[in-house]
Short mmCIF file of C-alpha atoms in Angstrom, two decimals:
data_model
loop_
_atom_site.label_atom_id
_atom_site.label_comp_id
_atom_site.label_asym_id
_atom_site.label_seq_id
_atom_site.Cartn_x
_atom_site.Cartn_y
_atom_site.Cartn_z
CA MET N 1 21.65 11.44 3.50
CA ALA N 2 21.78 13.78 0.55
CA LYS N 3 22.46 17.41 1.37
CA VAL N 4 20.83 19.58 -1.27
CA LEU N 5 20.23 23.31 -1.12
CA ILE N 6 17.04 24.18 -2.95
CA PRO N 7 14.71 27.15 -3.21
CA THR N 8 11.56 27.13 -1.12
CA ARG N 9 8.40 26.33 -3.02
CA GLY N 10 5.03 25.41 -1.56
CA ILE N 11 3.03 22.25 -2.08
CA VAL N 12 -0.62 22.71 -1.25
CA VAL N 13 -1.44 20.11 1.36
CA ALA N 14 -3.71 20.32 4.36
CA THR N 15 -1.07 19.14 6.78
CA ALA N 16 -3.11 19.28 9.95
CA ILE N 17 -5.90 17.04 8.74
CA ALA N 18 -3.63 14.78 6.70
CA CYS N 19 -1.27 14.19 9.62
CA ILE N 20 -4.04 13.56 12.13
CA ALA N 21 -5.94 11.24 9.78
CA MET N 22 -2.96 9.27 8.57
CA CYS N 23 0.02 9.63 10.87
CA GLY N 24 -1.09 10.90 14.25
CA CYS N 25 1.40 13.78 14.17
CA GLY N 26 1.00 17.26 15.64
CA LYS N 27 -1.10 20.07 14.28
CA ASN N 28 1.37 21.44 11.72
CA LEU N 29 4.38 20.34 9.76
CA PRO N 30 7.35 22.62 10.41
CA ALA N 31 8.83 24.61 7.57
CA ARG N 32 11.98 22.54 8.06
CA VAL N 33 12.23 19.07 9.54
CA PRO N 34 15.29 18.62 11.75
CA GLY N 35 17.88 16.77 9.72
CA GLY N 36 15.43 16.37 6.89
CA GLY N 37 15.60 19.44 4.69
CA ALA N 38 12.69 21.64 3.73
CA GLY N 39 9.19 20.58 4.65
CA THR N 40 6.41 20.36 2.09
CA GLY N 41 3.58 22.12 3.87
CA ALA N 42 2.14 25.33 2.42
CA PRO N 43 -0.63 27.66 3.48
CA ALA N 44 -3.88 27.47 1.60
CA GLY N 45 -3.85 29.24 -1.69
CA GLU N 46 -0.06 29.71 -1.96
CA SER N 47 -0.01 27.86 -5.26
CA GLY N 48 -3.57 28.65 -6.24
CA GLY N 49 -4.72 25.32 -4.90
CA GLY N 50 -8.17 26.36 -3.76
CA ILE N 51 -9.78 25.10 -0.55
CA PRO N 52 -7.26 22.77 1.15
CA ALA N 53 -9.88 21.06 3.31
CA THR N 54 -13.57 20.88 4.07
CA LYS N 55 -15.23 18.87 6.81
CA ASN N 56 -15.24 15.71 4.68
CA THR N 57 -12.41 16.31 2.18
CA THR N 58 -8.69 17.05 2.12
CA ARG N 59 -6.93 18.48 -0.93
CA LEU N 60 -3.46 17.18 -1.71
CA GLY N 61 -1.10 18.49 -4.37
CA GLY N 62 -0.91 21.33 -6.80
CA ALA N 63 -0.26 22.14 -10.43
CA ASN N 64 0.75 18.68 -11.70
CA SER N 65 1.22 15.03 -10.75
CA VAL N 66 4.81 15.59 -9.60
CA VAL N 67 3.50 17.96 -6.92
CA ASP N 68 0.54 15.68 -6.17
CA ALA N 69 2.78 12.65 -5.59
CA ALA N 70 5.04 14.62 -3.24
CA ALA N 71 2.02 15.86 -1.28
CA VAL N 72 0.60 12.35 -0.88
CA ALA N 73 3.99 10.96 0.14
CA THR N 74 4.61 13.56 2.83
CA ALA N 75 1.05 13.39 4.14
CA ILE N 76 1.60 9.69 4.81
CA TYR N 77 5.24 10.03 5.85
CA PRO N 78 5.92 13.48 7.38
CA GLY N 79 9.24 12.22 8.70
CA LEU N 80 8.73 13.49 12.26
CA THR N 81 9.19 10.17 14.07
CA PRO N 82 10.70 6.79 13.10
CA ALA N 83 7.19 5.47 12.46
CA THR N 84 6.47 8.31 10.03
CA ARG N 85 9.58 7.69 7.91
CA PRO N 86 9.28 5.10 5.10
CA GLU N 87 11.78 2.32 4.65
CA THR N 88 11.94 2.91 0.91
CA VAL N 89 10.68 5.51 -1.54
CA VAL N 90 9.88 4.53 -5.15
CA VAL N 91 10.85 6.88 -7.97
CA ALA N 92 9.53 6.62 -11.56
CA ASP N 93 9.68 9.10 -14.41
CA ALA N 94 6.63 11.24 -15.10
CA SER N 95 7.02 10.57 -18.82
CA ASP N 96 6.59 6.79 -18.29
CA TRP N 97 3.10 6.14 -16.95
CA GLN N 98 3.50 2.39 -17.47
CA ALA N 99 6.46 2.30 -15.05
CA ALA N 100 4.55 4.39 -12.52
CA LEU N 101 1.52 2.11 -12.81
CA VAL N 102 3.38 -1.16 -12.16
CA ALA N 103 5.42 0.47 -9.38
CA SER N 104 2.17 0.99 -7.46
CA THR N 105 2.31 -2.55 -6.14
CA PHE N 106 5.16 -1.43 -3.84
CA ALA N 107 2.70 0.94 -2.10
CA GLY N 108 1.14 -2.16 -0.55
CA ARG N 109 2.57 -4.70 1.86
CA PRO N 110 5.29 -5.11 2.93
CA LEU N 111 7.08 -1.95 1.79
CA HIS N 112 4.18 0.55 1.90
CA ALA N 113 6.46 2.72 -0.23
CA PRO N 114 5.32 6.15 -1.44
CA LEU N 115 5.85 7.09 -5.08
CA LEU N 116 7.68 10.17 -6.34
CA PHE N 117 8.38 11.34 -9.88
CA SER N 118 11.46 12.37 -11.76
CA ASP N 119 11.00 14.50 -14.87
CA LYS N 120 12.90 13.60 -18.05
CA GLY N 121 16.23 12.91 -16.44
CA SER N 122 16.12 15.35 -13.53
CA LEU N 123 14.57 15.49 -10.09
CA PRO N 124 12.00 18.27 -9.59
CA VAL N 125 12.40 20.43 -6.52
CA GLU N 126 9.20 18.96 -5.02
CA THR N 127 10.62 15.44 -5.29
CA VAL N 128 13.92 16.45 -3.67
CA ARG N 129 12.11 18.23 -0.84
CA ALA N 130 9.82 15.25 -0.23
CA LEU N 131 12.81 12.91 -0.01
CA GLN N 132 14.52 15.25 2.45
CA THR N 133 11.36 15.49 4.54
CA MET N 134 10.65 11.75 4.65
CA ARG N 135 14.28 10.65 5.20
CA PRO N 136 13.78 7.00 4.13
CA ARG N 137 15.35 4.63 6.64
CA GLY N 138 16.35 1.87 4.24
CA ALA N 139 14.53 -1.44 3.84
CA PRO N 140 16.22 -4.36 5.65
CA THR N 141 14.69 -6.76 3.11
CA LEU N 142 16.33 -4.80 0.27
CA GLU N 143 19.83 -4.42 1.70
CA ARG N 144 18.88 -1.06 3.23
CA THR N 145 17.69 0.37 -0.08
CA GLN N 146 16.28 3.87 0.47
CA VAL N 147 15.27 4.67 -3.12
CA LEU N 148 13.82 2.07 -5.49
CA ALA N 149 14.08 3.36 -9.06
CA VAL N 150 11.53 1.76 -11.41
CA GLY N 151 12.18 2.10 -15.13
CA ASP N 152 14.40 4.69 -16.78
CA THR N 153 14.52 7.38 -14.11
CA SER N 154 16.88 9.70 -12.29
CA VAL N 155 18.27 8.51 -8.96
CA PRO N 156 19.12 11.06 -6.27
CA SER N 157 22.68 11.07 -5.01
CA GLY N 158 23.42 10.35 -1.37
CA TYR N 159 20.87 7.54 -1.02
CA VAL N 160 21.24 3.77 -1.16
CA ALA N 161 19.46 3.05 -4.43
CA ARG N 162 18.37 0.00 -6.39
CA ALA N 163 17.07 -0.08 -9.96
CA VAL N 164 14.31 -2.23 -11.43
CA THR N 165 14.53 -2.14 -15.22
CA GLY N 166 13.15 -3.85 -18.31
CA GLY N 167 13.56 -3.51 -22.04
CA SER N 168 9.83 -3.02 -22.55
CA SER N 169 6.81 -2.19 -20.41
CA ALA N 170 5.90 -5.88 -20.29
CA THR N 171 9.36 -7.00 -19.14
CA LEU N 172 9.55 -4.16 -16.62
CA ALA N 173 6.21 -5.28 -15.17
CA VAL N 174 7.57 -8.83 -14.81
CA ALA N 175 10.69 -7.51 -13.06
CA VAL N 176 8.53 -5.54 -10.59
CA GLU N 177 6.34 -8.58 -9.98
CA ARG N 178 9.34 -10.80 -9.25
CA LEU N 179 10.83 -8.33 -6.79
CA ALA N 180 7.44 -7.99 -5.08
CA THR N 181 7.27 -11.79 -4.88
CA GLN N 182 10.72 -11.86 -3.29
CA LEU N 183 9.64 -9.31 -0.69
CA ARG N 184 6.37 -11.08 0.13
CA LYS N 185 8.05 -14.50 0.09
CA ARG N 186 5.20 -16.04 -1.87
CA ALA N 187 4.07 -16.07 -5.48
CA PRO N 188 0.89 -14.14 -6.25
CA ARG N 189 -2.32 -16.09 -6.81
CA GLU N 190 -4.05 -13.02 -8.26
CA VAL N 191 -2.68 -10.83 -11.04
CA ILE N 192 -4.03 -7.58 -12.49
CA VAL N 193 -3.64 -7.17 -16.25
CA THR N 194 -4.22 -4.05 -18.32
CA ALA N 195 -2.94 -2.69 -21.62
CA SER N 196 0.37 -0.86 -21.94
CA ASP N 197 -0.97 0.76 -25.11
CA GLY N 198 -4.36 1.64 -23.62
CA ALA N 199 -5.62 5.05 -22.60
CA PRO N 200 -3.76 5.88 -19.35
CA ALA N 201 -6.91 7.15 -17.63
CA MET N 202 -8.61 3.79 -18.24
CA THR N 203 -5.73 1.89 -16.62
CA ALA N 204 -5.15 4.28 -13.69
CA PRO N 205 -7.56 2.52 -11.24
CA ALA N 206 -5.34 -0.57 -11.44
CA ALA N 207 -2.73 1.30 -9.37
CA GLY N 208 -4.85 1.53 -6.23
CA LEU N 209 -6.20 -1.98 -6.74
CA ALA N 210 -2.64 -3.34 -6.84
CA ALA N 211 -1.65 -1.42 -3.70
CA GLN N 212 -4.75 -2.53 -1.80
CA THR N 213 -4.74 -6.20 -2.79
CA GLY N 214 -1.01 -6.83 -3.22
CA ALA N 215 -1.64 -8.23 -6.69
CA PRO N 216 1.03 -7.20 -9.23
CA ILE N 217 0.20 -5.55 -12.54
CA LEU N 218 1.26 -7.23 -15.77
CA PHE N 219 0.80 -5.79 -19.24
CA THR N 220 -0.91 -6.93 -22.37
CA ASP N 221 -1.30 -5.08 -25.65
CA ARG N 222 -4.79 -4.28 -26.84
CA SER N 223 -4.87 -7.10 -29.38
CA SER N 224 -2.29 -9.63 -28.13
CA VAL N 225 -0.37 -10.67 -25.04
CA PRO N 226 3.40 -10.08 -25.04
CA ARG N 227 5.67 -13.09 -24.73
CA ALA N 228 7.09 -11.83 -21.42
CA THR N 229 3.61 -11.72 -19.89
CA ILE N 230 2.66 -15.15 -21.25
CA SER N 231 5.83 -16.71 -19.84
CA GLU N 232 5.30 -15.15 -16.43
CA LEU N 233 1.65 -16.24 -16.19
CA GLU N 234 2.70 -19.76 -17.17
CA ARG N 235 5.40 -19.70 -14.49
CA LEU N 236 2.85 -18.57 -11.89
CA GLY N 237 0.69 -21.62 -12.64
CA ARG N 238 -2.70 -20.33 -13.75
CA PRO N 239 -3.34 -17.48 -11.31
CA SER N 240 -6.64 -15.61 -11.17
CA ILE N 241 -6.38 -12.83 -13.76
CA TYR N 242 -8.31 -9.57 -13.33
CA VAL N 243 -8.41 -7.47 -16.50
CA VAL N 244 -8.95 -3.74 -15.93
CA GLY N 245 -10.68 -1.99 -18.82
CA PRO N 246 -13.28 -2.62 -21.54
CA THR N 247 -12.62 -4.05 -25.01
CA GLY N 248 -11.31 -0.67 -26.16
CA VAL N 249 -8.42 -1.19 -23.74
CA VAL N 250 -7.97 -4.98 -23.75
CA GLY N 251 -9.55 -6.49 -26.84
CA GLU N 252 -11.29 -9.84 -27.14
CA SER N 253 -8.35 -11.52 -28.88
CA ALA N 254 -6.02 -10.61 -26.01
CA LEU N 255 -8.67 -11.69 -23.50
CA LYS N 256 -8.90 -15.13 -25.14
CA GLU N 257 -5.14 -15.56 -24.82
CA LEU N 258 -5.35 -14.65 -21.15
CA GLU N 259 -8.20 -17.13 -20.61
CA SER N 260 -5.86 -19.95 -21.60
CA LEU N 261 -3.44 -18.85 -18.85
CA GLY N 262 -5.80 -18.60 -15.88
CA THR N 263 -9.36 -17.88 -14.77
CA THR N 264 -10.02 -14.45 -16.23
CA THR N 265 -12.40 -11.72 -15.04
CA ARG N 266 -12.89 -8.40 -16.77
CA ILE N 267 -13.63 -5.28 -14.67
CA GLU N 268 -14.91 -2.57 -16.96
CA GLY N 269 -16.71 0.68 -17.54
CA ALA N 270 -17.32 2.50 -20.80
CA ASP N 271 -15.37 5.65 -19.88
CA PRO N 272 -12.71 6.59 -17.29
CA SER N 273 -15.23 7.64 -14.65
CA SER N 274 -17.49 4.57 -14.89
CA ASN N 275 -14.45 2.31 -15.23
CA ALA N 276 -13.04 3.64 -11.95
CA VAL N 277 -16.41 3.14 -10.27
CA ALA N 278 -16.50 -0.46 -11.54
CA VAL N 279 -13.07 -1.12 -10.00
CA ALA N 280 -14.14 0.44 -6.68
CA ARG N 281 -17.33 -1.66 -6.58
CA PHE N 282 -15.69 -4.91 -7.62
CA SER N 283 -15.00 -7.86 -5.35
CA ASP N 284 -14.36 -11.53 -5.93
CA GLY N 285 -14.18 -13.35 -2.63
CA THR N 286 -11.44 -11.60 -0.69
CA PHE N 287 -10.04 -9.83 -3.76
CA GLY N 288 -11.00 -6.26 -4.58
CA TRP N 289 -12.44 -3.21 -2.91
CA GLY N 290 -16.10 -4.21 -2.73
CA ALA N 291 -16.78 -0.59 -1.75
CA VAL N 292 -20.57 -0.62 -2.01
CA GLU N 293 -21.54 0.66 1.43
CA PRO N 294 -20.78 3.83 3.43
CA GLY N 295 -17.65 4.22 5.52
CA HIS N 296 -14.79 4.58 3.01
CA GLY N 297 -11.90 6.76 2.07
CA LEU N 298 -12.11 7.86 -1.57
CA VAL N 299 -9.57 9.51 -3.88
CA PHE N 300 -10.93 12.01 -6.41
CA ALA N 301 -8.83 12.85 -9.47
CA ASN N 302 -9.10 14.39 -12.91
CA PRO N 303 -8.77 11.84 -15.77
CA ASP N 304 -6.54 14.31 -17.62
CA ARG N 305 -3.96 13.61 -14.90
CA PRO N 306 -3.69 9.80 -15.16
CA LEU N 307 -0.42 9.80 -13.19
CA ASP N 308 -2.49 10.81 -10.16
CA GLY N 309 -3.65 7.17 -10.02
CA PRO N 310 -0.16 5.84 -9.21
CA ALA N 311 0.61 8.99 -7.18
CA ALA N 312 -2.39 8.29 -4.95
CA SER N 313 -1.72 4.55 -4.65
CA PRO N 314 -0.24 4.88 -1.12
CA LEU N 315 -3.65 6.18 -0.01
CA ALA N 316 -5.09 2.84 -1.15
CA ALA N 317 -2.95 0.84 1.28
CA THR N 318 -2.71 3.09 4.36
CA GLY N 319 -4.97 5.29 6.45
CA ASP N 320 -8.56 4.94 5.26
CA TYR N 321 -7.71 2.68 2.24
CA ALA N 322 -9.15 4.78 -0.56
CA PRO N 323 -9.95 3.59 -4.12
CA LEU N 324 -9.45 5.97 -7.04
CA LEU N 325 -12.46 7.75 -8.52
CA LEU N 326 -12.28 9.88 -11.67
CA LEU N 327 -14.38 12.94 -12.43
CA GLU N 328 -15.46 13.92 -15.93
CA GLY N 329 -13.67 17.27 -15.62
CA PRO N 330 -12.66 19.97 -13.13
CA GLU N 331 -16.28 21.07 -12.70
CA ARG N 332 -18.20 17.88 -13.43
CA LEU N 333 -18.64 14.73 -11.36
CA GLY N 334 -20.56 12.87 -14.07
CA SER N 335 -23.58 10.61 -13.77
CA ALA N 336 -21.74 7.37 -12.94
CA LEU N 337 -19.73 8.93 -10.13
CA GLY N 338 -22.71 10.92 -8.86
CA ALA N 339 -24.86 7.79 -8.63
CA TYR N 340 -22.05 5.89 -6.90
CA LEU N 341 -21.56 8.60 -4.29
CA SER N 342 -25.31 8.65 -3.68
CA ASP N 343 -25.15 4.91 -2.97
CA LEU N 344 -22.28 5.47 -0.53
CA GLN N 345 -23.78 8.42 1.35
CA PRO N 346 -24.29 7.29 4.95
CA GLY N 347 -27.55 7.70 6.80
CA THR N 348 -28.05 8.46 10.48
CA PRO N 349 -28.34 5.38 12.72
CA PRO N 350 -31.09 5.16 15.36
CA LEU N 351 -28.66 6.23 18.12
CA GLY N 352 -27.71 9.40 16.23
CA PRO N 353 -24.92 10.57 13.90
CA VAL N 354 -22.21 10.12 16.54
CA HIS N 355 -22.65 6.39 16.06
CA GLY N 356 -22.68 6.55 12.26
CA VAL N 357 -20.08 5.64 9.67
CA TYR N 358 -18.29 8.32 7.67
CA ASN N 359 -16.74 8.80 4.25
CA HIS N 360 -13.65 10.90 3.60
CA GLY N 361 -12.44 12.27 0.27
CA TRP N 362 -8.88 12.99 -0.86
CA VAL N 363 -9.02 15.62 -3.63
CA MET N 364 -5.98 15.45 -5.92
CA GLY N 365 -4.42 18.59 -7.39
CA ASP N 366 -5.22 22.27 -7.55
CA GLU N 367 -8.27 23.99 -9.05
CA SER N 368 -7.10 23.30 -12.58
CA ALA N 369 -7.74 19.63 -11.77
CA ILE N 370 -10.78 19.91 -9.47
CA THR N 371 -12.37 23.26 -8.70
CA ALA N 372 -13.20 24.42 -5.19
CA THR N 373 -16.89 24.39 -6.10
CA THR N 374 -16.64 20.76 -7.17
CA GLN N 375 -14.80 19.96 -3.96
CA ALA N 376 -17.70 21.51 -2.03
CA ARG N 377 -20.15 19.34 -3.98
CA ILE N 378 -18.08 16.26 -3.17
CA ASP N 379 -18.08 17.25 0.50
CA ALA N 380 -21.89 17.40 0.49
CA THR N 381 -22.21 13.93 -1.06
CA LEU N 382 -19.91 12.44 1.60
CA GLU N 383 -21.73 14.04 4.53
CA ILE N 384 -23.81 11.80 6.80
CA SER N 385 -27.45 12.47 5.87
CA PRO N 386 -30.57 12.83 8.03
CA LYS N 387 -32.16 9.77 6.44
CA GLN N 388 -32.24 6.65 8.57
CA ALA N 389 -29.32 4.32 7.95
CA SER N 390 -30.11 0.99 6.33
CA GLU N 391 -28.25 -2.27 6.68
CA PRO N 392 -25.14 -2.34 4.46
CA THR N 393 -25.41 -4.29 1.24
CA PRO N 394 -22.80 -7.07 1.02
CA ALA N 395 -20.37 -6.81 -1.89
CA SER N 396 -21.39 -9.17 -4.68
CA GLN N 397 -19.02 -11.74 -6.11
CA THR N 398 -18.34 -9.85 -9.32
CA THR N 399 -19.96 -6.43 -8.89
CA GLY N 400 -19.40 -4.23 -11.91
CA ALA N 401 -17.61 -6.90 -13.91
CA GLU N 402 -18.04 -9.41 -16.63
CA SER N 403 -16.58 -12.84 -15.82
CA THR N 404 -15.01 -15.14 -18.34
CA GLY N 405 -12.80 -18.16 -18.07
CA PRO N 406 -11.80 -21.45 -19.52
#
C-alpha cells in the first residue's frame, strides 16, 4: 500500500446519500479511513459545489473531471468494508479522452472498476486520496493487479500495476477489448464504435453504454475505419456493431466500411444533448438501456466536461444503473432532455405513491458545471407526480436509432 502524505482538500460529495444508495455504509464517511489515508468527503459548499443533495438528486464532484471521477469512485467504493473496496482501479490521463472512453468497459462486469485520472504525467491530490480511501484489493484474474493503467498515464508507486497501451487510439481500443475478452472468457458479440476524431461530447454516452452492456468500444475515424479496427472486427466474426453519433461524428463512408464487417446500427442525435437521450432510449433486443419508462437512475453532466462521461461510467454498472444525460449548459436543460425527463416522470399508482417507482439523478460537478437552480429543476422533473400512473411503454427494438446493415 502506498504511503503518501498529502494536504487535505475537499471533494464535494453527498456521502450519506451516496453510501446508503450504493454501498449500504453508515451515515458519514470519516475524515480518515483506517489504513486507507485521507477520506474524500467534504461538507456542502466547501469547494463551492452548491447543493450536494435534494430529495431526488445527489451531486458528485467539484471543479473538474479529476475531482468528479474521484467523487464517483469513492461513492461506490468508500473502502470501509471488504465489499466496498474494488479489486482494481483504472487510471487514464485527463488529456487523453479516447483512453478514458475505451477504459469505461472495465467499469462493467467482471471488474466493476472505478476510473481515476492522472494529469499530464502526475497524480492529482484527489486521485491519490481516492486510491488511499478505496484501498484496491487486487484482482485475482489479473495477477492481483490493483491499478490498471490505460494509455500513457502516471502509475502510483506502492501498488501492483499493469499497463494497457497502444500506438494509436484505435490500437489502444483493441488492446482494451482483448483484455476485457480475457477477463470475461468470451469474445464480444456486440461492439460499440465511435470516432476517435469526433467531438468528445458526442462520444461520451458510449462510456456508460459500454459499462452497462459489457460491449467494448472500438474506434473509427470520421471518414474511414483504421486498419486495427478492421482487423479486430474481422477476427470477432461479424459482431453486431452499434455506432454512436450522427454523420458529423461517423460519416457515411466509414459507416459503409463497418457495414461490410457486421450488422451495423447507428444511434444518433443532432447535438450532444439529443445524442445522449438517443443512447439512453435505445435498445435492440437485450442490448442497450431502453430507458423509456419511469424508475431509473440518471447521470446529468455538462457537455463542456466530456470526461465526465467516462468518470460516471461506474454509475452505469452499479447501484441504480444510470445512463449519461447531457445538458445544454449550466443553466439550461434543453428541449430534448426536458421532453425526455417529462416522459420518464413517474405517476402515482392507484395504491398511492408508496407503491410507485422512482427516478434518481446524479449531478456531476460543481455549480460551474450545473447550477443549484438547475439541480432543483431536475429534482422537480424526477419527482413522482400526482397524475395517475400508466402502464410502462416497452422499449422498442431500435428506439432513437437508424438501422443499417448488409
